[in-house]
mmCIF file of C-alpha atoms in Angstrom:
data_model
loop_
_atom_site.group_PDB
_atom_site.id
_atom_site.type_symbol
_atom_site.label_atom_id
_atom_site.label_comp_id
_atom_site.label_asym_id
_atom_site.label_seq_id
_atom_site.Cartn_x
_atom_site.Cartn_y
_atom_site.Cartn_z
ATOM 1 C CA MET A 1 0.004 0.006 0.003
ATOM 2 C CA GLN A 2 1.282 3.444 -0.912
ATOM 3 C CA THR A 3 1.275 5.976 1.933
ATOM 4 C CA ILE A 4 1.079 9.735 1.435
ATOM 5 C CA ASP A 5 1.842 12.087 4.335
ATOM 6 C CA PHE A 6 -0.275 15.228 4.067
ATOM 7 C CA GLU A 7 0.671 18.093 6.355
ATOM 8 C CA LEU A 8 -2.323 20.154 7.372
ATOM 9 C CA ASP A 9 -1.824 23.923 7.266
ATOM 10 C CA ARG A 10 -5.118 24.698 8.998
ATOM 11 C CA GLU A 11 -7.490 23.130 11.540
ATOM 12 C CA TYR A 12 -9.072 20.751 9.011
ATOM 13 C CA VAL A 13 -9.509 19.979 5.319
ATOM 14 C CA GLU A 14 -12.698 18.718 3.675
ATOM 15 C CA LEU A 15 -12.487 15.165 2.409
ATOM 16 C CA LYS A 16 -13.173 16.094 -1.210
ATOM 17 C CA GLN A 17 -10.441 18.778 -1.062
ATOM 18 C CA LEU A 18 -7.966 16.333 0.460
ATOM 19 C CA LEU A 19 -8.428 13.917 -2.454
ATOM 20 C CA LYS A 20 -7.773 16.777 -4.913
ATOM 21 C CA LEU A 21 -4.774 18.159 -2.989
ATOM 22 C CA THR A 22 -3.094 14.732 -2.977
ATOM 23 C CA ASP A 23 -3.787 14.277 -6.721
ATOM 24 C CA LEU A 24 -5.878 11.125 -6.193
ATOM 25 C CA VAL A 25 -8.670 12.703 -8.240
ATOM 26 C CA SER A 26 -8.541 15.327 -10.985
ATOM 27 C CA SER A 27 -11.667 17.297 -10.061
ATOM 28 C CA GLY A 28 -14.115 18.026 -7.295
ATOM 29 C CA GLY A 29 -16.824 16.238 -9.248
ATOM 30 C CA GLU A 30 -14.727 13.096 -9.454
ATOM 31 C CA ALA A 31 -14.038 13.307 -5.685
ATOM 32 C CA LYS A 32 -17.766 13.637 -4.922
ATOM 33 C CA MET A 33 -18.588 10.645 -7.106
ATOM 34 C CA ILE A 34 -15.913 8.387 -5.554
ATOM 35 C CA ILE A 35 -16.889 9.383 -2.012
ATOM 36 C CA GLY A 36 -20.615 8.974 -2.772
ATOM 37 C CA GLU A 37 -20.040 5.457 -4.113
ATOM 38 C CA GLY A 38 -18.409 4.388 -0.825
ATOM 39 C CA HIS A 39 -14.840 3.962 -2.073
ATOM 40 C CA VAL A 40 -13.227 6.126 0.620
ATOM 41 C CA THR A 41 -12.636 5.188 4.261
ATOM 42 C CA VAL A 42 -11.700 7.490 7.125
ATOM 43 C CA ASP A 43 -10.075 5.768 10.095
ATOM 44 C CA GLY A 44 -11.253 2.407 8.716
ATOM 45 C CA ALA A 45 -14.953 3.332 8.265
ATOM 46 C CA VAL A 46 -16.648 4.120 4.932
ATOM 47 C CA GLU A 47 -17.274 7.861 4.733
ATOM 48 C CA LEU A 48 -20.030 9.175 2.466
ATOM 49 C CA ARG A 49 -19.942 12.842 3.505
ATOM 50 C CA LYS A 50 -18.103 14.790 0.843
ATOM 51 C CA ALA A 51 -17.422 17.743 3.141
ATOM 52 C CA CYS A 52 -16.411 15.605 6.134
ATOM 53 C CA LYS A 53 -13.802 17.531 8.167
ATOM 54 C CA ILE A 54 -10.487 15.666 8.189
ATOM 55 C CA ARG A 55 -8.136 16.661 11.022
ATOM 56 C CA GLY A 56 -4.580 15.835 11.988
ATOM 57 C CA GLY A 57 -4.092 12.258 13.153
ATOM 58 C CA GLN A 58 -6.746 10.778 10.849
ATOM 59 C CA GLN A 59 -6.122 8.341 8.019
ATOM 60 C CA VAL A 60 -7.968 8.290 4.698
ATOM 61 C CA GLU A 61 -7.836 5.354 2.292
ATOM 62 C CA LEU A 62 -8.805 5.133 -1.348
ATOM 63 C CA GLY A 63 -7.970 1.875 -3.114
ATOM 64 C CA ASP A 64 -4.388 0.974 -2.313
ATOM 65 C CA VAL A 65 -3.441 4.491 -1.184
ATOM 66 C CA ARG A 66 -3.406 5.629 2.440
ATOM 67 C CA ILE A 67 -3.213 9.321 3.359
ATOM 68 C CA ARG A 68 -1.865 10.072 6.808
ATOM 69 C CA VAL A 69 -3.007 13.546 7.815
ATOM 70 C CA LEU A 70 -0.409 15.257 9.947
ATOM 71 C CA ALA A 71 -1.323 18.100 12.296
ATOM 72 C CA ASP A 72 0.014 21.564 11.551
ATOM 73 C CA SER A 73 3.144 21.795 13.658
ATOM 74 C CA SER A 74 3.151 25.610 13.568
ATOM 75 C CA ALA A 75 -0.325 25.870 15.117
ATOM 76 C CA ALA A 76 0.933 24.972 18.605
#
């Protein structure tokens, strides 16, 4: 499984934005479709909410790719 570390530069990122920012999808429409079809998991559970807030410490999986969301280290 490929792992991508994504460093958060704010409190959270919406799930559909995260998929675009990590280049796993090419458009917001594609992200919405993939999420809506149940292909994305957050912390091991299927997530159907396109605007779900993803925060540091969470893991998102799509196919054989895992995104580890890292908290913004400058926000401390």
